[in-house]
PDB file of C-alpha atoms in Angstrom:
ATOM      1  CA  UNK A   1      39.457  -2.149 -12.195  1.00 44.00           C
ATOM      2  CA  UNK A   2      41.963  -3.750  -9.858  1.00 49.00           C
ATOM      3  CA  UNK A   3      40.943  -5.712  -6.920  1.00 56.00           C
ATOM      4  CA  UNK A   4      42.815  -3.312  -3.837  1.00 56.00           C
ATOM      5  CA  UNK A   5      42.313  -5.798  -1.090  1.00 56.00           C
ATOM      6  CA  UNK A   6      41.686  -4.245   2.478  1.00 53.00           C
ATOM      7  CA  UNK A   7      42.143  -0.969   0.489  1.00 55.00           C
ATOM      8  CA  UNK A   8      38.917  -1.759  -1.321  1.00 78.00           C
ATOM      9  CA  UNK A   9      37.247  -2.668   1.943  1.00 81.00           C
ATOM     10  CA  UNK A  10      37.993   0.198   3.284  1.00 86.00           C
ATOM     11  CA  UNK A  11      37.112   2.060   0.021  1.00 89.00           C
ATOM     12  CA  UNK A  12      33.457  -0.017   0.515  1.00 92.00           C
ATOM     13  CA  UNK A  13      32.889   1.091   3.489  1.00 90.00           C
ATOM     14  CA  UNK A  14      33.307   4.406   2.619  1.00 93.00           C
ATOM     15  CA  UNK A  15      31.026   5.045  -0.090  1.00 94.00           C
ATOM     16  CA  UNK A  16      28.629   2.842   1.980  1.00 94.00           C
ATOM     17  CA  UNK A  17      28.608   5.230   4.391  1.00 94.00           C
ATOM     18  CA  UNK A  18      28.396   8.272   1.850  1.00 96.00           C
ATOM     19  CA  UNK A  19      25.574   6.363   0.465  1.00 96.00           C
ATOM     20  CA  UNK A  20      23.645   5.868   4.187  1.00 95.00           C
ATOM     21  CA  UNK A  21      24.330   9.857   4.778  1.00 96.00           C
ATOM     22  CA  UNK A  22      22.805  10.920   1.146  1.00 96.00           C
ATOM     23  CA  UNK A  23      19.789   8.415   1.886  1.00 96.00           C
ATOM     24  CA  UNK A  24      18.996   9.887   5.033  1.00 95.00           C
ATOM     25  CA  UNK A  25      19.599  13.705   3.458  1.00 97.00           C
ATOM     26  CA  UNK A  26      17.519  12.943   0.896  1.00 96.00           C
ATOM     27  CA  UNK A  27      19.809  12.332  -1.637  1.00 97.00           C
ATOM     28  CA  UNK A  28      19.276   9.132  -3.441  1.00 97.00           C
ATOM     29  CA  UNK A  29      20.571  10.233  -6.458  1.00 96.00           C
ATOM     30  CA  UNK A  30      24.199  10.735  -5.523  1.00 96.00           C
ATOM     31  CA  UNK A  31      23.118   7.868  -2.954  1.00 97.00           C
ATOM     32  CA  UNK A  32      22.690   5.588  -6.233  1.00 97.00           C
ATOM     33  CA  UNK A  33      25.936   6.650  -7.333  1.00 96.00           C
ATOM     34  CA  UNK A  34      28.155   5.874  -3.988  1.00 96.00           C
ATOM     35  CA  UNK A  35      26.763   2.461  -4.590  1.00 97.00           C
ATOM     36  CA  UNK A  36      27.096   1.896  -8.299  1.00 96.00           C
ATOM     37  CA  UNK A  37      30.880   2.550  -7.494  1.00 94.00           C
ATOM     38  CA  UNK A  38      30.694  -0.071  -4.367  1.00 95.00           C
ATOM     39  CA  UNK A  39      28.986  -2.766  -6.823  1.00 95.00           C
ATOM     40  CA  UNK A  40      31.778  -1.975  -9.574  1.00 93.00           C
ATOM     41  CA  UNK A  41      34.259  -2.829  -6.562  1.00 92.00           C
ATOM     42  CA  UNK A  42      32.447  -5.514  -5.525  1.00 92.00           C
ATOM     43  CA  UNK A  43      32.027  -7.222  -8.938  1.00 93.00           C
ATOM     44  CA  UNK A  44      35.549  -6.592  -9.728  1.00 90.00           C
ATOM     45  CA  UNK A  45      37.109  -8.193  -6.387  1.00 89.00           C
ATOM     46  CA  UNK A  46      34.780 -11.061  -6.008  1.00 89.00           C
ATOM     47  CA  UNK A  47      32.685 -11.647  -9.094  1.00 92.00           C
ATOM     48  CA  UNK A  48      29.474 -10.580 -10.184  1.00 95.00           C
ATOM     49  CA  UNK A  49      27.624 -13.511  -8.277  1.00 95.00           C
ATOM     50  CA  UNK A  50      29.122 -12.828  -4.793  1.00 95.00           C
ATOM     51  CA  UNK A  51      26.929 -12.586  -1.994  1.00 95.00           C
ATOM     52  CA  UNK A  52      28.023  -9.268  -1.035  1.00 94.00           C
ATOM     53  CA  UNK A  53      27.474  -8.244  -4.713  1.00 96.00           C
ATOM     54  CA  UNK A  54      23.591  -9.442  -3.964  1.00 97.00           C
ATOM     55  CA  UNK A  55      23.616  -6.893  -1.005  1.00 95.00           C
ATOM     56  CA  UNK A  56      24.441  -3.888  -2.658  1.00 97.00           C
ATOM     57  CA  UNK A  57      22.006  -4.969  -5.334  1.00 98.00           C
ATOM     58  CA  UNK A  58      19.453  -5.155  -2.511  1.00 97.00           C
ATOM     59  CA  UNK A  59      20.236  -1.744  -1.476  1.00 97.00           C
ATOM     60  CA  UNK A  60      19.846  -0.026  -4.933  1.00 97.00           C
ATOM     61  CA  UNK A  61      16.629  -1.678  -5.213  1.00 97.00           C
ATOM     62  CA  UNK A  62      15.572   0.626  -1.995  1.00 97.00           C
ATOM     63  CA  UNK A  63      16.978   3.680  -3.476  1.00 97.00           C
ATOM     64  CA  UNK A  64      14.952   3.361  -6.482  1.00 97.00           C
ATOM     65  CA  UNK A  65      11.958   2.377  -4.586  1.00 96.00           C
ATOM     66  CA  UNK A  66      12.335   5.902  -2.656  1.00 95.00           C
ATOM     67  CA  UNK A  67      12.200   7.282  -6.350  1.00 96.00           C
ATOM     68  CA  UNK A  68       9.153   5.891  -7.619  1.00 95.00           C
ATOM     69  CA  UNK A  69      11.136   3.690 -10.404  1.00 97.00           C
ATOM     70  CA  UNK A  70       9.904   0.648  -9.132  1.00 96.00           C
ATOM     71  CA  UNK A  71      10.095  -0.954 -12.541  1.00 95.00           C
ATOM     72  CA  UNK A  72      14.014  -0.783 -11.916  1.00 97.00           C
ATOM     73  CA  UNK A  73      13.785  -1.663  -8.485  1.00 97.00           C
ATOM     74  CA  UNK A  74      12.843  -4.782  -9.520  1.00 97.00           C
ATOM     75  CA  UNK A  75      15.523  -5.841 -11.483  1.00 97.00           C
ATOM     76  CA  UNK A  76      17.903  -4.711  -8.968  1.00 98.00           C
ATOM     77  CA  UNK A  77      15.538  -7.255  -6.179  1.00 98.00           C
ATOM     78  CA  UNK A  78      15.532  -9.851  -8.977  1.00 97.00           C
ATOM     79  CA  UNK A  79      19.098 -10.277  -9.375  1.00 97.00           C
ATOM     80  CA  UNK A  80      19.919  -9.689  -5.700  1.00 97.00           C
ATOM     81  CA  UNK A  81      17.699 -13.033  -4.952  1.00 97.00           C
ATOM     82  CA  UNK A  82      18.709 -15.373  -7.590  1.00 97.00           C
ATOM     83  CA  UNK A  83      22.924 -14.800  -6.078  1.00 97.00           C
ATOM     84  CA  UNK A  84      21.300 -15.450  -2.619  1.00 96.00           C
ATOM     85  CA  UNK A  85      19.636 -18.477  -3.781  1.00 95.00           C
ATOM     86  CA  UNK A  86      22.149 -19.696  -5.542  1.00 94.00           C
ATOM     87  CA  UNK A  87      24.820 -19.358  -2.675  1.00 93.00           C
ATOM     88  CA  UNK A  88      22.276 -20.159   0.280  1.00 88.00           C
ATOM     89  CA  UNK A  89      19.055 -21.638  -1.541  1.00 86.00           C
ATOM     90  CA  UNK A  90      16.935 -19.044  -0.134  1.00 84.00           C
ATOM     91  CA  UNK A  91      17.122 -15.511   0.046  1.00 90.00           C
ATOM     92  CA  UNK A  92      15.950 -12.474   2.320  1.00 90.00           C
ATOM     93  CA  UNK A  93      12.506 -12.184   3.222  1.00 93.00           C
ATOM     94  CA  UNK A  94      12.815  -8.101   3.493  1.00 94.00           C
ATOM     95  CA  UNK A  95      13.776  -8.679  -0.282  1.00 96.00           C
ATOM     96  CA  UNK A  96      10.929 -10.922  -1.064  1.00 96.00           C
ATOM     97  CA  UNK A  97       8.171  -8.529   0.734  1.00 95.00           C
ATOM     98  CA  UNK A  98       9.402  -5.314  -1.694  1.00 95.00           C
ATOM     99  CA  UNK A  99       9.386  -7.322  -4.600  1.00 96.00           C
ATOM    100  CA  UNK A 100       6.195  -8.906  -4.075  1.00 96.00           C
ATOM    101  CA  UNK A 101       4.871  -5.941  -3.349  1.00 95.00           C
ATOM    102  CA  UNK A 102       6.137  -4.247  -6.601  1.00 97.00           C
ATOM    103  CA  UNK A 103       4.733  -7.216  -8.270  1.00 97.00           C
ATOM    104  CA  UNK A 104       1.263  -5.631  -6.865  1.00 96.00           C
ATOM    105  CA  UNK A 105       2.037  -2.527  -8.232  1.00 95.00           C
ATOM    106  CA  UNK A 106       2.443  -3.634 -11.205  1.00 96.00           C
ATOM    107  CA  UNK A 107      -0.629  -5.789 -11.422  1.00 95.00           C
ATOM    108  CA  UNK A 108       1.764  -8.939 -11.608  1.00 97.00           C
ATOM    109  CA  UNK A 109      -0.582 -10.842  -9.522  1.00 97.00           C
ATOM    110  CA  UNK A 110       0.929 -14.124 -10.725  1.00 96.00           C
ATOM    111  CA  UNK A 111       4.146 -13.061  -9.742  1.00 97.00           C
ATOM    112  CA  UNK A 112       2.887 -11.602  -6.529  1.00 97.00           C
ATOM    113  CA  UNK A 113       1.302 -14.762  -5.133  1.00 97.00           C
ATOM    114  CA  UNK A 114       4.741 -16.558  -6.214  1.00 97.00           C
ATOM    115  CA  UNK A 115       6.427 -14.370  -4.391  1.00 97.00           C
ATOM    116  CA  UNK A 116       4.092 -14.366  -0.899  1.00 97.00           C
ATOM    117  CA  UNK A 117       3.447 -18.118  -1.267  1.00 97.00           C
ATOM    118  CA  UNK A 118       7.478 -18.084  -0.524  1.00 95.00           C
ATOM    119  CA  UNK A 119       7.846 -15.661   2.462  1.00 96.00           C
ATOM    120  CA  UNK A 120       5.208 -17.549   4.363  1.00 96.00           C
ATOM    121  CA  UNK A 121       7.419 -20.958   3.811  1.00 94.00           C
ATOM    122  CA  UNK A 122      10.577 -19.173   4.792  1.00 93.00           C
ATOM    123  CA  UNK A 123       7.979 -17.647   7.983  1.00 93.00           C
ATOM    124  CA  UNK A 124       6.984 -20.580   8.977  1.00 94.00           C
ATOM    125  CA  UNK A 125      10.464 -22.514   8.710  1.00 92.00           C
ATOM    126  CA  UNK A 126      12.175 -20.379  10.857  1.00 91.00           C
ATOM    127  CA  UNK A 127       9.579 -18.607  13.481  1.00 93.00           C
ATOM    128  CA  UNK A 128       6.717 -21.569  13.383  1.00 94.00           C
ATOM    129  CA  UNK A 129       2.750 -21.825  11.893  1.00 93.00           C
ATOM    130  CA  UNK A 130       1.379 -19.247  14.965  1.00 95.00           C
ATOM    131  CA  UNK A 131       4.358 -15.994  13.707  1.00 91.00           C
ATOM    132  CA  UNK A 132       2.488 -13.064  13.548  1.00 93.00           C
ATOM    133  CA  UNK A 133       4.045 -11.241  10.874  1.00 92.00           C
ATOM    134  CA  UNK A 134       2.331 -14.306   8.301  1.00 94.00           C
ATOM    135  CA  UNK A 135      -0.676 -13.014   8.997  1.00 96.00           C
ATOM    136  CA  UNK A 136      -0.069 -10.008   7.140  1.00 95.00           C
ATOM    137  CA  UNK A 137       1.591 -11.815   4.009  1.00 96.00           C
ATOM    138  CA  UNK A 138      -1.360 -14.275   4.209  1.00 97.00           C
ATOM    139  CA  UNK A 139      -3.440 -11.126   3.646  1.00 97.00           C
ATOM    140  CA  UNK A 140      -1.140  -9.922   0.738  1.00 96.00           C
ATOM    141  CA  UNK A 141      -1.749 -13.559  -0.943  1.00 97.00           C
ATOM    142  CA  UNK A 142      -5.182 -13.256  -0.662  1.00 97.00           C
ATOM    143  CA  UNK A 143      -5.097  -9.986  -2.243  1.00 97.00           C
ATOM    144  CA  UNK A 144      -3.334 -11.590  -4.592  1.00 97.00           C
ATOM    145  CA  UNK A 145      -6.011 -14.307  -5.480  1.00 97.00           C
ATOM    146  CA  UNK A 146      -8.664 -11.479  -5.471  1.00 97.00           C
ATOM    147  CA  UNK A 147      -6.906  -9.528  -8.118  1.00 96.00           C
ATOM    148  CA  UNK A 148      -7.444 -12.692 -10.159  1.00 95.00           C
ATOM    149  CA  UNK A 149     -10.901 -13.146  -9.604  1.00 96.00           C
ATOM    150  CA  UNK A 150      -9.546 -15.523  -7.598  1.00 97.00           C
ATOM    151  CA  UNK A 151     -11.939 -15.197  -4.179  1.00 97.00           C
ATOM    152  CA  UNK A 152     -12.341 -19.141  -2.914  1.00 97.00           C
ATOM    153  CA  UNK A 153      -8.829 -19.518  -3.152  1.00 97.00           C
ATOM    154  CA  UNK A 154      -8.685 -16.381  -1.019  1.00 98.00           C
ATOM    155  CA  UNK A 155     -10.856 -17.939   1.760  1.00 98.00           C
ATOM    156  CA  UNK A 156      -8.649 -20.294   3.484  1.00 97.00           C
ATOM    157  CA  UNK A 157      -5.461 -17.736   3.458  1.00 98.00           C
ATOM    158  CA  UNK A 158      -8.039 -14.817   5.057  1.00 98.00           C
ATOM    159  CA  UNK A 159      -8.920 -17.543   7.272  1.00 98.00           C
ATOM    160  CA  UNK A 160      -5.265 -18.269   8.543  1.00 97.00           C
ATOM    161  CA  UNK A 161      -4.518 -15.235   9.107  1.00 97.00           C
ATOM    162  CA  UNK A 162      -7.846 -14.753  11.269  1.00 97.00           C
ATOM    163  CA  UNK A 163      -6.523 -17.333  13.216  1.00 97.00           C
ATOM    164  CA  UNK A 164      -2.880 -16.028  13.781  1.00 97.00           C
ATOM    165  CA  UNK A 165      -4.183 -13.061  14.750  1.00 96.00           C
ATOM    166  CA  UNK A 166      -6.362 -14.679  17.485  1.00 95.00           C
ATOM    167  CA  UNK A 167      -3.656 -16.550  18.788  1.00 95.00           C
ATOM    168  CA  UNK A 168      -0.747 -13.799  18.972  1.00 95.00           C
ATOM    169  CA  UNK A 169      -3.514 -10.547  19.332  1.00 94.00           C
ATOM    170  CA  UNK A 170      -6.260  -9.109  22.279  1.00 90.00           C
ATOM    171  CA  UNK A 171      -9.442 -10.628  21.091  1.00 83.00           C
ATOM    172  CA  UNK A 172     -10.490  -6.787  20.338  1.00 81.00           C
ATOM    173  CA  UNK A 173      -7.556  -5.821  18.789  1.00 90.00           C
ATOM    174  CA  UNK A 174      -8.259  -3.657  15.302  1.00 94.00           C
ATOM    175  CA  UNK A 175      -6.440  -6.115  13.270  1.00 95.00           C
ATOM    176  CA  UNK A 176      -8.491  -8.757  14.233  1.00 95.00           C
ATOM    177  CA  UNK A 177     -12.185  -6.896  13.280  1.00 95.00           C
ATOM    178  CA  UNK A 178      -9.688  -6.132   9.865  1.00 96.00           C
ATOM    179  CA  UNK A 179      -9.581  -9.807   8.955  1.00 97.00           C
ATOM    180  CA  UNK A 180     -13.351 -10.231   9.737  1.00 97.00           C
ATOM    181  CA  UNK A 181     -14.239  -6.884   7.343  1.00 96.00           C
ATOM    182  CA  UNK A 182     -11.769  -8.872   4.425  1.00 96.00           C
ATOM    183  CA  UNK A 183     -13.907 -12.674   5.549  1.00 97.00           C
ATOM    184  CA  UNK A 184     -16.998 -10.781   5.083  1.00 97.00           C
ATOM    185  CA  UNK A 185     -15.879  -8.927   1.659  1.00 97.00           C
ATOM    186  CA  UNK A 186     -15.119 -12.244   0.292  1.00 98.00           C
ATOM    187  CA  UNK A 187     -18.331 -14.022   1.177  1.00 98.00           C
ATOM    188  CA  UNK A 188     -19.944 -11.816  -0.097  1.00 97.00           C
ATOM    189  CA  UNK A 189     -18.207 -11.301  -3.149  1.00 97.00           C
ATOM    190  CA  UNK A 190     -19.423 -14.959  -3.381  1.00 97.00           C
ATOM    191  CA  UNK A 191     -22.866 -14.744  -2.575  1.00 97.00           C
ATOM    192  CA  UNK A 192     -22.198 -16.853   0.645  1.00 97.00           C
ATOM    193  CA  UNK A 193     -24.494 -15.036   2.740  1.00 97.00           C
ATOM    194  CA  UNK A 194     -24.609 -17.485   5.415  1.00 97.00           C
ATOM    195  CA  UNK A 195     -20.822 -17.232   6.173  1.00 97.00           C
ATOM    196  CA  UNK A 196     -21.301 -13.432   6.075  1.00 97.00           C
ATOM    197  CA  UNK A 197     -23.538 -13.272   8.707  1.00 97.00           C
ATOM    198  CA  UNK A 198     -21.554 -15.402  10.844  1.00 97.00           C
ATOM    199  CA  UNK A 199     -18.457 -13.636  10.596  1.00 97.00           C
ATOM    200  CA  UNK A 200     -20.660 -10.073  10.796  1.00 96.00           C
ATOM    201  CA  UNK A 201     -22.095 -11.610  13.959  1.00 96.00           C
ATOM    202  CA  UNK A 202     -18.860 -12.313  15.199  1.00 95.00           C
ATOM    203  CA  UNK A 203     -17.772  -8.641  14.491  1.00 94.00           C
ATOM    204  CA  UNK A 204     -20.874  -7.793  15.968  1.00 94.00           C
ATOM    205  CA  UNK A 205     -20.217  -8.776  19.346  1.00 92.00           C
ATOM    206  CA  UNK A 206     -16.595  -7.798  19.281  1.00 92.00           C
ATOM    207  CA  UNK A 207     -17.852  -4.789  18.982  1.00 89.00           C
ATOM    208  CA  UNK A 208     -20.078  -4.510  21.854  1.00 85.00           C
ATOM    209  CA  UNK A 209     -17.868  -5.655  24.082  1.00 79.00           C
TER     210      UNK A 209
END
């Protein structure tokens, strides 16, 4: 295929948009063909490790998450990260959340805690320790850990996230008596009964407020 310059651009931004009108008609399958053609463009004019290769990548990944083939999905997020990384040495987070959460799926728990463990670096690197949205990867790690039979290394992360919530959140707030319920699960799941009961009291009296 030869490289068209603007022409291809404009060629791109075409079947883009084609793409962006099937999605939202529910038409991924000619959506996933708009953008095969824009990654054979792409791939031809720039290389198959270009960053805007890595974005159309990304892209099929969500088209085949809308179809249930999140097996494929996750090659498509795969290779879409490792161009990213390699051009940037990180990638996007909105990348890293589906795949880890394919990894789940899949009951690739080792994978999956990989995976969190490196959105709540990339978090806390850009928006600080206290950014709310951690607080629900935190809980996706711990899930993680869980999975495993994993539940003391779940404490601390369930803990975290407790306290994120507490910071950023209304003291009554439904997310916060969620992190207590998932506290409570895990103490209990390790016969800690004291640390049940304090974090039941605490639920307690949220509760009766």
């Amino acid at each position: 295929r030869i490289c068209l310059g603007q022409e291809s651009d404009e060629v791109v931004n075409t079947l883009n948009n084609i793409a962006h009108v099937m999605i939202n008609a529910g038409r991924e399958q000619d959506a996933l063909e708009a953008y095969h053609e824009v990654l054979k463009i792409r791939q031809s004019c720039h290389g198959k490790s270009h960053l805007s290769v890595a974005s159309t990548l990304s892209n099929m990944g969500d088209v085949y998450i809308k179809l249930g083939k999140i097996d494929i999905a996750t090659t498509y997020f795969e290779q879409c990260i490792r161009i990213q990384k390699m051009h940037q040495g990180s990638c996007d987070e909105r990348v890293l959340e589906n795949l880890g959460s394919i990894y789940g799926k899949l009951g690739e728990w080792n994978k999956a805690e990989t995976t969190f463990k490196e959105i709540i670096h990339l978090k806390r690197m850009s928006q600080g320790d206290d950014c709310s949205e951690n607080a629900k990867i935190l809980d996706l790690l711990a899930v993680s850990f869980i999975e495993q039979d994993r539940y003391s290394d779940a404490i601390e992360h369930l803990q975290e996230a407790l306290r994120i919530r507490k910071v950023n959140l209304n003291e009554e707030d439904d997310e916060i008596l969620a992190s207590l319920n998932k506290l409570a699960f895990v103490y209990k799941s390790l016969q800690m009964t004291e640390k049940m009961l304090e974090v039941k009291a605490e639920f307690d009296e949220i509760q009766r407020r």
